[in-house]
PDB file of C-alpha atoms in Angstrom:
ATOM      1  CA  UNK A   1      -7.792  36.681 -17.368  1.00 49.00           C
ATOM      2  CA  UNK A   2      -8.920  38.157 -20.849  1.00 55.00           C
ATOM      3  CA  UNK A   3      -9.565  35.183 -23.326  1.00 48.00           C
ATOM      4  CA  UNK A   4      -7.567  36.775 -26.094  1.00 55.00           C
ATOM      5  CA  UNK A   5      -4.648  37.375 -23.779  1.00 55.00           C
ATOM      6  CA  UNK A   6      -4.751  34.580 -21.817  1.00 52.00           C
ATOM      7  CA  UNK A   7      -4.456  32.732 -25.042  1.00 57.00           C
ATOM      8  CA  UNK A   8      -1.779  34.477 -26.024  1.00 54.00           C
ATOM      9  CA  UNK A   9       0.407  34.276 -22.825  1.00 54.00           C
ATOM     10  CA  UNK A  10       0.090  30.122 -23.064  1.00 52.00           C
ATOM     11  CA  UNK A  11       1.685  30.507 -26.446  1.00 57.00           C
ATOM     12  CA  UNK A  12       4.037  32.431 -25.364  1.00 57.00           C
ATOM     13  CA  UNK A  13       5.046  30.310 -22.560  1.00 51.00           C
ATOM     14  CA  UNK A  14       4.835  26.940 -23.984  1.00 54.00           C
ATOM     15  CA  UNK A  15       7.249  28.285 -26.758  1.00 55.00           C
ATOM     16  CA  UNK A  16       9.432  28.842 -24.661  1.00 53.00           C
ATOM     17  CA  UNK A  17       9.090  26.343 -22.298  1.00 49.00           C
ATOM     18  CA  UNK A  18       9.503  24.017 -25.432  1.00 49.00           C
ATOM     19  CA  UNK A  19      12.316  25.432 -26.385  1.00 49.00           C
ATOM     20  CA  UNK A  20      14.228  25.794 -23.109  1.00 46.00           C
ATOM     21  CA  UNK A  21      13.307  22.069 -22.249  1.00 46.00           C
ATOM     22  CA  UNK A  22      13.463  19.649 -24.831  1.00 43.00           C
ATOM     23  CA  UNK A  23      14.078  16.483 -23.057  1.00 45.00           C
ATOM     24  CA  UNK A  24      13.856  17.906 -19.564  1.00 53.00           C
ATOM     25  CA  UNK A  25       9.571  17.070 -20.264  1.00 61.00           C
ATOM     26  CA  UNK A  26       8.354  15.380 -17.097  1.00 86.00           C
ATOM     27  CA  UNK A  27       7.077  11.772 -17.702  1.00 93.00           C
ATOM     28  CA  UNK A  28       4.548  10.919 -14.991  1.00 96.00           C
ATOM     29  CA  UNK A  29       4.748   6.764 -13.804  1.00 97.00           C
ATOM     30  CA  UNK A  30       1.630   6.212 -12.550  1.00 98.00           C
ATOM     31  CA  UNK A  31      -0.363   3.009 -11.119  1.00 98.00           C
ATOM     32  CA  UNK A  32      -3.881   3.507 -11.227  1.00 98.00           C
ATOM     33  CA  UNK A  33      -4.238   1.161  -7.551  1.00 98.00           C
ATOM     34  CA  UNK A  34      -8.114  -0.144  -6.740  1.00 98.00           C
ATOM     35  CA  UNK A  35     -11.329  -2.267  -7.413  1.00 97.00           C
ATOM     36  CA  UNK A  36     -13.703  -1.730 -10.306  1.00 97.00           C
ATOM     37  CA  UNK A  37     -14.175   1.762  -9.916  1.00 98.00           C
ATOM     38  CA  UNK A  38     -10.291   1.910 -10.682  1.00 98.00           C
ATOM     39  CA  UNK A  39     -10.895  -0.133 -13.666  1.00 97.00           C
ATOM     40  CA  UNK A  40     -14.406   1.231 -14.505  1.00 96.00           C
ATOM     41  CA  UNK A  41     -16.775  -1.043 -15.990  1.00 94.00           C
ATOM     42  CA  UNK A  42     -18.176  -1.263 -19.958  1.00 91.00           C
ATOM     43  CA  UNK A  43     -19.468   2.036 -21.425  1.00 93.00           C
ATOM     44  CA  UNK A  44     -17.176   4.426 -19.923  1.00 96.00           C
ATOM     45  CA  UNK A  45     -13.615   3.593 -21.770  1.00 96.00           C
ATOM     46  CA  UNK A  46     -10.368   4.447 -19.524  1.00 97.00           C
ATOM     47  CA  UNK A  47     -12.869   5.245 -16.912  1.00 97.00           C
ATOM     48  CA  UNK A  48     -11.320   8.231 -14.812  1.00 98.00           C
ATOM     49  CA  UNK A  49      -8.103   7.640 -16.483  1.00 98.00           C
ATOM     50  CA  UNK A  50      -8.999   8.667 -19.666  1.00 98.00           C
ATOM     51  CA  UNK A  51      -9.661  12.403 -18.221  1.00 98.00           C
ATOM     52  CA  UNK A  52      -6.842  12.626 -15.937  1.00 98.00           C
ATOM     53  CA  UNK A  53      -4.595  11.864 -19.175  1.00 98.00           C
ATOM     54  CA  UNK A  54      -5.761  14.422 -21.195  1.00 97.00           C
ATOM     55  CA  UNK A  55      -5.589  17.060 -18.667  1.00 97.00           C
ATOM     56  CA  UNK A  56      -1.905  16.262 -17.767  1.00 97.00           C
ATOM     57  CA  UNK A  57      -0.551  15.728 -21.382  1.00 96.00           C
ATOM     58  CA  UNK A  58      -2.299  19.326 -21.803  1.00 95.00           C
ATOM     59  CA  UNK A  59      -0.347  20.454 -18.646  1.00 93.00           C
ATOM     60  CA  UNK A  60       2.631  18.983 -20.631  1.00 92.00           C
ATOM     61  CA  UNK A  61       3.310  16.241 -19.026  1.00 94.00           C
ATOM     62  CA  UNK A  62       4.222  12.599 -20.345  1.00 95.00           C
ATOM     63  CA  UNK A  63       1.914  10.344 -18.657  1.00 97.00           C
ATOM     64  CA  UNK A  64       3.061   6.711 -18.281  1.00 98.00           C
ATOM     65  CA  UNK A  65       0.338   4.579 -16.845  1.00 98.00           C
ATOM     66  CA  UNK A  66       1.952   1.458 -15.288  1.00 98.00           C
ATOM     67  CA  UNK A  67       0.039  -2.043 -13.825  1.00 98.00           C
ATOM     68  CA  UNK A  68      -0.363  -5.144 -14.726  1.00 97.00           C
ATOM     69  CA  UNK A  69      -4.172  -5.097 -16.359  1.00 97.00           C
ATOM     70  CA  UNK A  70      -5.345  -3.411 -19.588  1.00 97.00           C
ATOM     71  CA  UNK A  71      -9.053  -4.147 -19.442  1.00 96.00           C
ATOM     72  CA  UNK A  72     -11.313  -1.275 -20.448  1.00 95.00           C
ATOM     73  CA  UNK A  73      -9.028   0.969 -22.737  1.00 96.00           C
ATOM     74  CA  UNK A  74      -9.882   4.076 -24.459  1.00 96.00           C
ATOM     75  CA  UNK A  75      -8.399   4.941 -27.693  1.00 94.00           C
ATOM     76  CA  UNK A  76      -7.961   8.724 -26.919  1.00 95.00           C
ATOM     77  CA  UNK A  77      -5.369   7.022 -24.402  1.00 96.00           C
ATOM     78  CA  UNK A  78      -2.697   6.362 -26.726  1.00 96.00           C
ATOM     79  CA  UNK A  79      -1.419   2.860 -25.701  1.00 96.00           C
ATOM     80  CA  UNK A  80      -1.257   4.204 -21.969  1.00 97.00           C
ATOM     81  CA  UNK A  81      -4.161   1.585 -21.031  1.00 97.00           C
ATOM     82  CA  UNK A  82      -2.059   0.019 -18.161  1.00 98.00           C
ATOM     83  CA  UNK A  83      -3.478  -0.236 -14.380  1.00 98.00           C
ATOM     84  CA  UNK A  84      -4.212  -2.551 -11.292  1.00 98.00           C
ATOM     85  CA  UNK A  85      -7.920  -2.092 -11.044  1.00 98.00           C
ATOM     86  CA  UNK A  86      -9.451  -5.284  -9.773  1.00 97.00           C
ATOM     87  CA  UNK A  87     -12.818  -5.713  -9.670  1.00 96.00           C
ATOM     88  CA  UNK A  88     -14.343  -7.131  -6.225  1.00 93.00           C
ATOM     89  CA  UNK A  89     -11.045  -7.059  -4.637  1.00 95.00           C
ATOM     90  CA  UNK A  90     -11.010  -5.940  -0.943  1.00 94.00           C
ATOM     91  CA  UNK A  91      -8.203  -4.316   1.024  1.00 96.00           C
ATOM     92  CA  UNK A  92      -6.559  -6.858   2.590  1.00 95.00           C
ATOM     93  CA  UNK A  93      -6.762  -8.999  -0.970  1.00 95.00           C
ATOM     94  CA  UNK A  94      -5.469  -5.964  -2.897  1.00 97.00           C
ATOM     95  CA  UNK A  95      -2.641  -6.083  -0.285  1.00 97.00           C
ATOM     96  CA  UNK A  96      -1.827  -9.881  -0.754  1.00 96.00           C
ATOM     97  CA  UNK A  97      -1.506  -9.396  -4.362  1.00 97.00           C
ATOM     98  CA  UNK A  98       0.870  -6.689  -4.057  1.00 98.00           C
ATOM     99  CA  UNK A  99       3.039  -8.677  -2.225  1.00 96.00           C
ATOM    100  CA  UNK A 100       2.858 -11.823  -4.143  1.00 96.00           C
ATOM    101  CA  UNK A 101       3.267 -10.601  -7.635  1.00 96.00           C
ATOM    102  CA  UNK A 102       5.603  -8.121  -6.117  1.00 97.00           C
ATOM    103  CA  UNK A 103       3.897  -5.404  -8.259  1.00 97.00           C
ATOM    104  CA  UNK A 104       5.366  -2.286  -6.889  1.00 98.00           C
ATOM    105  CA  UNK A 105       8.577  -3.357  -7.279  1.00 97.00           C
ATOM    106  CA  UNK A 106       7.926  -4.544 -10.877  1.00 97.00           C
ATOM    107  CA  UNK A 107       6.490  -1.174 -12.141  1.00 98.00           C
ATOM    108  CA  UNK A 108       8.562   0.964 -10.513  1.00 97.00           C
ATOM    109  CA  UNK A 109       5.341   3.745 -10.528  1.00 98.00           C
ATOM    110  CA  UNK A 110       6.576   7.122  -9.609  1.00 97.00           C
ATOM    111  CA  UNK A 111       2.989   7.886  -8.391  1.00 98.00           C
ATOM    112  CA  UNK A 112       0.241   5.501  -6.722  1.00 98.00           C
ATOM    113  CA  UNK A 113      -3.344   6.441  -6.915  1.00 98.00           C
ATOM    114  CA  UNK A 114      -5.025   4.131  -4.540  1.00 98.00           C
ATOM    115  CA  UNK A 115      -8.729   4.243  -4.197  1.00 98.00           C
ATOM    116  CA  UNK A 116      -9.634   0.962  -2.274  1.00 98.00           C
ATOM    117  CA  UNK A 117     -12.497   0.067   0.562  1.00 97.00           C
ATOM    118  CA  UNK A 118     -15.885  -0.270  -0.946  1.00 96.00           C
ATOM    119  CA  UNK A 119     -15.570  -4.052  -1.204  1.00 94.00           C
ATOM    120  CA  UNK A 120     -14.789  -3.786   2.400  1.00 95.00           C
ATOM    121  CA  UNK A 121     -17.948  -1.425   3.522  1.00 95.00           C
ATOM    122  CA  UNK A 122     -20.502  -2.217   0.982  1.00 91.00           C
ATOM    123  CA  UNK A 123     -21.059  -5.695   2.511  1.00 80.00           C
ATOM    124  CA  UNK A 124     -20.682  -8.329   4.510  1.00 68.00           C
ATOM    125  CA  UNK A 125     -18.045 -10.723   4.117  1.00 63.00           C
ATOM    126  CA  UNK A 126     -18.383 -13.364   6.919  1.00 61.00           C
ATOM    127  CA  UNK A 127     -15.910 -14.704   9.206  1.00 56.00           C
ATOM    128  CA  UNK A 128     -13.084 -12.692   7.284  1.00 61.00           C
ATOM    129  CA  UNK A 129     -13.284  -8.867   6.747  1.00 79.00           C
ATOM    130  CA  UNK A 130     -15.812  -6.860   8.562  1.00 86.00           C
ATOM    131  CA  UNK A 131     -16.712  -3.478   7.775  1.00 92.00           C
ATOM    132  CA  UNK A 132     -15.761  -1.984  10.879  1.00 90.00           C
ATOM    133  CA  UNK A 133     -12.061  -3.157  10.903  1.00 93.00           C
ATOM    134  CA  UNK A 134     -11.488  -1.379   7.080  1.00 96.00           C
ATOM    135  CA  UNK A 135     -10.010   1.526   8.299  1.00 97.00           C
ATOM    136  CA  UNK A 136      -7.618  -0.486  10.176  1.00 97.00           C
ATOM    137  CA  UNK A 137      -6.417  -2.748   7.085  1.00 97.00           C
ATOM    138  CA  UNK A 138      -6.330   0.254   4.770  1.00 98.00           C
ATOM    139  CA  UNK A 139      -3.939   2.038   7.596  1.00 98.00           C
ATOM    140  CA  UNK A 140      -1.976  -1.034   7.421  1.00 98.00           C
ATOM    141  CA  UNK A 141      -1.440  -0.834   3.461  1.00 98.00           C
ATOM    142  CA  UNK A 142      -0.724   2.598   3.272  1.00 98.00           C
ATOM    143  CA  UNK A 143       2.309   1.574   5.510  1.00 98.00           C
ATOM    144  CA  UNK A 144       3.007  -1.693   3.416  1.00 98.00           C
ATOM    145  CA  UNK A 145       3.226   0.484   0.402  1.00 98.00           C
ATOM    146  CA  UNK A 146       4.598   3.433   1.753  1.00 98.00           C
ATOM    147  CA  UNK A 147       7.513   0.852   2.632  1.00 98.00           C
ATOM    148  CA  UNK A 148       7.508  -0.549  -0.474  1.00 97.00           C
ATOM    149  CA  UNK A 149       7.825   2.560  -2.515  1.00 97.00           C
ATOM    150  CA  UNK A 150       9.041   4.862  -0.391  1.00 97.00           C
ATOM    151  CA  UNK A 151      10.345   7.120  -3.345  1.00 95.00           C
ATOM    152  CA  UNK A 152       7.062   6.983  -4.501  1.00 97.00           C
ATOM    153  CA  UNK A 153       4.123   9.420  -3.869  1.00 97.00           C
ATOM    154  CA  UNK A 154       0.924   7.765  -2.489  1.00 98.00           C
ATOM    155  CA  UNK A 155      -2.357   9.525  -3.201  1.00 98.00           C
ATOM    156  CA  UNK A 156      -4.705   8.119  -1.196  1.00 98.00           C
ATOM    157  CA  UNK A 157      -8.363   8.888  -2.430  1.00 98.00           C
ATOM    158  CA  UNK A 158     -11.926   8.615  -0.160  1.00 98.00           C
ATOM    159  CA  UNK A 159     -14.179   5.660  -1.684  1.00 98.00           C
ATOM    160  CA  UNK A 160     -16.929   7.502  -4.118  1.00 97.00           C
ATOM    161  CA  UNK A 161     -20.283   6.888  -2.270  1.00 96.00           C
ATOM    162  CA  UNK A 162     -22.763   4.432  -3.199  1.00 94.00           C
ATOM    163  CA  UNK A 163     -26.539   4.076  -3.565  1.00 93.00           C
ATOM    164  CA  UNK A 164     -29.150   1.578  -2.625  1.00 89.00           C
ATOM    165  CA  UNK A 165     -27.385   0.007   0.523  1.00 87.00           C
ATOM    166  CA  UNK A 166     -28.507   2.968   3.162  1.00 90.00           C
ATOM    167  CA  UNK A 167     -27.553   0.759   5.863  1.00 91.00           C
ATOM    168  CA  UNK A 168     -23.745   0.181   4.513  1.00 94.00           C
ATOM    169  CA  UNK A 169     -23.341   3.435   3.743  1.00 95.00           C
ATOM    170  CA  UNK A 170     -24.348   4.966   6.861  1.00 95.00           C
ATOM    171  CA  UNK A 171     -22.859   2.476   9.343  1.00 95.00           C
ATOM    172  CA  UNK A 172     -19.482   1.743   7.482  1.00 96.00           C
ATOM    173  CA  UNK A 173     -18.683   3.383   4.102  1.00 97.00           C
ATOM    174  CA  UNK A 174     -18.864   7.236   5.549  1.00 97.00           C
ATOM    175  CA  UNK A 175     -16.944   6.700   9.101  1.00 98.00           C
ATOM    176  CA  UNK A 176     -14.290   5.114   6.876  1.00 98.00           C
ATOM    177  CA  UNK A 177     -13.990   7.696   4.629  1.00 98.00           C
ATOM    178  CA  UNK A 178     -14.049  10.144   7.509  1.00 98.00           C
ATOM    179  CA  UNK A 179     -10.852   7.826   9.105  1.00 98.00           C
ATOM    180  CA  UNK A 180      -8.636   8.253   6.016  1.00 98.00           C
ATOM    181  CA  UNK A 181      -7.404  11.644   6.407  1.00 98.00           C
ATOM    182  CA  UNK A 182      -6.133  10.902   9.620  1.00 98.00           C
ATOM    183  CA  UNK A 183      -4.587   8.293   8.460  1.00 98.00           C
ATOM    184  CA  UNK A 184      -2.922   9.973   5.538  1.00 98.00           C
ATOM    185  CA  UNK A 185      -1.611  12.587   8.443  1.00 98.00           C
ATOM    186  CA  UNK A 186      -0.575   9.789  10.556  1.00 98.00           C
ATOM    187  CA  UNK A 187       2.061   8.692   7.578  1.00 98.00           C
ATOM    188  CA  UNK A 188       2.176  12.280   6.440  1.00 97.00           C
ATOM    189  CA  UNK A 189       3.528  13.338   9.770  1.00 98.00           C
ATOM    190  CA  UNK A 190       6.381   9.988   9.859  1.00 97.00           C
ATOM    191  CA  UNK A 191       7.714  11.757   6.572  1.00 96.00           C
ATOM    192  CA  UNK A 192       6.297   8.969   4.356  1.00 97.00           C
ATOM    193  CA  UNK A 193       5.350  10.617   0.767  1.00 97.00           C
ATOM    194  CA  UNK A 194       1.300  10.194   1.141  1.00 98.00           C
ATOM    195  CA  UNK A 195      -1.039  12.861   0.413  1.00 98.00           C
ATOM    196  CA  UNK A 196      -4.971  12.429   0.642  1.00 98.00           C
ATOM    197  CA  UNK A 197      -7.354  13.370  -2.481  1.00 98.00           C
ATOM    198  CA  UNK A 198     -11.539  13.808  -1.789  1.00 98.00           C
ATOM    199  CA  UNK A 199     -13.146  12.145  -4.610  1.00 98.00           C
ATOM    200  CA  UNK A 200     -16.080  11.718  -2.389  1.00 98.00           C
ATOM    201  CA  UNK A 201     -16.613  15.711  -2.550  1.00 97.00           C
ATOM    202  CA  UNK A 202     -16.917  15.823  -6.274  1.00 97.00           C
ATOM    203  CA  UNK A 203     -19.396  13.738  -6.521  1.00 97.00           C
ATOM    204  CA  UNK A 204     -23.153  13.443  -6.450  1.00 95.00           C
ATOM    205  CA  UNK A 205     -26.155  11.392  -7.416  1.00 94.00           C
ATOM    206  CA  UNK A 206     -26.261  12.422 -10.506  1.00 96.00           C
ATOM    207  CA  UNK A 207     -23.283  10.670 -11.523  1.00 97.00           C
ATOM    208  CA  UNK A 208     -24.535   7.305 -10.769  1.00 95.00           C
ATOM    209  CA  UNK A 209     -28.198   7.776 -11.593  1.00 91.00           C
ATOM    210  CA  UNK A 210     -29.751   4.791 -14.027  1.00 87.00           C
ATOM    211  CA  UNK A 211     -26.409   2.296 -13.006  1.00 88.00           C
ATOM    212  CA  UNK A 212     -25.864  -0.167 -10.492  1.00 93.00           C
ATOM    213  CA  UNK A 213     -25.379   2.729  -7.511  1.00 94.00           C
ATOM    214  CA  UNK A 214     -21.573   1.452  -7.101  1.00 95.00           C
ATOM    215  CA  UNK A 215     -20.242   2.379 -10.630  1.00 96.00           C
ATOM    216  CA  UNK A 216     -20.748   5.617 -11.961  1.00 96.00           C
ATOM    217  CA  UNK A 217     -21.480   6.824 -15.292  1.00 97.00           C
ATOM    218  CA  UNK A 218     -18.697   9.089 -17.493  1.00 97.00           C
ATOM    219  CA  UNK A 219     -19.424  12.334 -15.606  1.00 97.00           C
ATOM    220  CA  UNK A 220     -18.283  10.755 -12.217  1.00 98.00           C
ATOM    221  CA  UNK A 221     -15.213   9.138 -13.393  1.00 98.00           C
ATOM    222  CA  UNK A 222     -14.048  12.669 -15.159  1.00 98.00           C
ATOM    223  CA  UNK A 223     -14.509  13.993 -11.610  1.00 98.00           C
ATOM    224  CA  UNK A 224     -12.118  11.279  -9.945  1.00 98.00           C
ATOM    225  CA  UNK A 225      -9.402  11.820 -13.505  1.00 98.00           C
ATOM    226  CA  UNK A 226     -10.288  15.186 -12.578  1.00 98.00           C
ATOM    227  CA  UNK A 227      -8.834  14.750  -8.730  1.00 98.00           C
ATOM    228  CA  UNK A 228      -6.129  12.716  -9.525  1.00 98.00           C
ATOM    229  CA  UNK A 229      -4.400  14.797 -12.472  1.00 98.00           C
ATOM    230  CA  UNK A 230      -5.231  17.686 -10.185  1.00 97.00           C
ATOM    231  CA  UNK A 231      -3.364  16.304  -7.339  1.00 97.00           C
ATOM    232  CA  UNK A 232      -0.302  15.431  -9.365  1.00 96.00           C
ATOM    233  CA  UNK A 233      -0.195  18.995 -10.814  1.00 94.00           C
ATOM    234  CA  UNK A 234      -0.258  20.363  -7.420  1.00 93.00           C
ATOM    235  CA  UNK A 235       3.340  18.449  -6.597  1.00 86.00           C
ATOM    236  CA  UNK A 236       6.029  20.800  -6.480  1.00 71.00           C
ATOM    237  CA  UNK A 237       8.327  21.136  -9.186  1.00 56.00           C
ATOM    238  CA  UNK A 238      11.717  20.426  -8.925  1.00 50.00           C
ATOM    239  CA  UNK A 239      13.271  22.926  -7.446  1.00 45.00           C
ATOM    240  CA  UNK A 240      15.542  26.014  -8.943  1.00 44.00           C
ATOM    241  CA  UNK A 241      18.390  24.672  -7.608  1.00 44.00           C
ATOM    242  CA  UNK A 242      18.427  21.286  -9.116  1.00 44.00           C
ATOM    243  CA  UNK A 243      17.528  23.152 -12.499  1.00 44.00           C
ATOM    244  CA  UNK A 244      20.376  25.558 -11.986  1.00 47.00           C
ATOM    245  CA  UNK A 245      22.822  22.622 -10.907  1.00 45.00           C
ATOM    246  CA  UNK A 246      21.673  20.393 -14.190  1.00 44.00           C
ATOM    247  CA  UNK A 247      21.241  23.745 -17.021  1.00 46.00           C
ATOM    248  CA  UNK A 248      23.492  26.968 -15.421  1.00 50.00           C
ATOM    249  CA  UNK A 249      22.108  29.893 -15.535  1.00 48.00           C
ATOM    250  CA  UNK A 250      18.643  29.000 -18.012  1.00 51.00           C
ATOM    251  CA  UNK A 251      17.562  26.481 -14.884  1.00 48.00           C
ATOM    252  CA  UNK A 252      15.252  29.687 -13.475  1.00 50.00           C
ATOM    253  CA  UNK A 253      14.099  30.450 -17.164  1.00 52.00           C
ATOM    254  CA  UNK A 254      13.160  26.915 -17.817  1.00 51.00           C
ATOM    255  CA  UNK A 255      11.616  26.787 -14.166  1.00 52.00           C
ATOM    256  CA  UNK A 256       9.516  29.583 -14.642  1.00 52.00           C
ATOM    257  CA  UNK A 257       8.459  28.950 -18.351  1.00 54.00           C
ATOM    258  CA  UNK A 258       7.737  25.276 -17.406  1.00 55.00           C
ATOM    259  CA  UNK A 259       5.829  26.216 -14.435  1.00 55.00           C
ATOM    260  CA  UNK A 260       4.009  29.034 -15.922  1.00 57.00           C
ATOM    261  CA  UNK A 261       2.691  26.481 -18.734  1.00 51.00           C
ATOM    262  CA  UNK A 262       1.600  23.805 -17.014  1.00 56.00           C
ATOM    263  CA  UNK A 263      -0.701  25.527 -14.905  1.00 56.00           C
ATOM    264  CA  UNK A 264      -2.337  27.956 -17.499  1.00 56.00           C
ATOM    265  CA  UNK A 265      -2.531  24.204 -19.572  1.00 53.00           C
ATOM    266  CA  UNK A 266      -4.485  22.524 -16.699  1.00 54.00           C
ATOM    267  CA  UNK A 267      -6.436  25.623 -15.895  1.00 56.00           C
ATOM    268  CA  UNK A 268      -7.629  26.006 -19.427  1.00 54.00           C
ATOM    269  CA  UNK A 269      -8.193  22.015 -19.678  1.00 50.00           C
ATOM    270  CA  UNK A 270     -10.118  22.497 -16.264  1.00 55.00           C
ATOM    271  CA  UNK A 271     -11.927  24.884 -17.561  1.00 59.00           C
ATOM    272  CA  UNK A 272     -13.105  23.399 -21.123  1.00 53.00           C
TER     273      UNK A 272
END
């Protein structure tokens, strides 16, 4: 599309859009769900959430991050530093905690992002989670939450890779990242609301060259917000007949406009 015009169509369409709307705007519950790569370590604020919340408010959404943690903010968040990244946490102990502090059910999130597993494949943890059986216990929380939050939509992300344990990586973290899509299926197919997002393909070596090989530098995590907000944009919109039902006749209008918006928004933000 021609700059000029396409720059001109996106004000068109967000005028109206703005003014067909007003307080039909879409907030966005989400819980960030993982380890330290969810949380993101010091010197990359808001870590991929930072990215994935500029790219949806630009779509013109209201993003609502939701969780119980608020360690490594950003200020271009806005207050929406909220998640359940937990560093060093494994499946099975991201699972437990779920259930005990009943955090699903607490924050209500309208989407999950879980990106979970390296804990599991990047070591050894003797006598009670072994690499091999982490496809298994991440099948079994996708059903636990899934259950949970079955209103909710669960995005379940492949583990980014990691560098400097060739062994790990080659024996456990990439035939577990090769399981989850059939395990997303698996739920997708029982009409559970689960839909599987490759952060592993965005990524490279670049993106964790000079760190610790686990945790990646800014690039990497703006590839993963990147995913996510991607994702989310992706989900239908409500459909013309629930518009028409809740605004008469404007529902297609405001469809349309909204639509129309959003996606020339993220394209442009993609694009930037």
């Amino acid at each position: 599309m021609n700059f000029s015009k396409g720059r001109v169509a996106l004000s068109i369409l967000g005028a109206l859009a703005m003014s067909l709307s007003g307080a039909l705007a879409t907030t966005l519950r989400i819980m960030p769900l993982g380890d330290s790569n969810t949380q993101a370590p010091a010197g990359t604020p808001g870590g991929y959430r930072l990215e994935e919340y500029k790219i949806l408010t630009d779509a013109g959404f209201i993003v609502d991050f939701v969780g119980s943690r608020t360690e490594n903010p950003a200020l271009e968040l806005n207050g929406e530093v909220e998640h359940e990244g937990i560093p060093g946490i494994s499946i099975n102990g991201l699972a437990t905690g779920l259930t005990q502090k009943q955090t699903l059910k607490t924050f209500q999130p309208e989407y999950i992002q879980l990106m979970i597993g390296t804990n599991d494949v990047n070591q050894t943890l003797p006598g009670v989670e072994t690499p091999e059986g982490a496809a298994d216990r991440l099948d079994a929380l996708v059903n636990q939450i899934t259950l949970e939050s079955p209103n909710a939509i669960l995005l379940v992300a492949s583990i980014p890779p990691f560098y400097g344990r060739d062994y790990y990586w080659t024996a456990y973290g990439a035939p577990y990242n090769a399981a989850i899509p059939g395990i997303v299926s698996k739920y997708s197919a029982m009409g559970r609301n689960v839909q599987f997002v490759d952060v592993y393909a965005a990524l490279s070596y670049a993106d964790f060259e000079g760190g610790d090989g686990v945790h990646m530098l800014q690039s990497g995590y703006d590839k993963i917000g990147i995913a996510f907000a991607n994702a989310i944009i992706a989900v239908p919109e409500p459909s013309v007949t629930k518009l028409l039902l809740v605004a008469g006749g404007g529902g297609l209008l405001i469809f349309l406009a909204l639509r129309g918006w959003r996606r020339l928004r993220a394209k442009s933000a993609n694009a930037s």
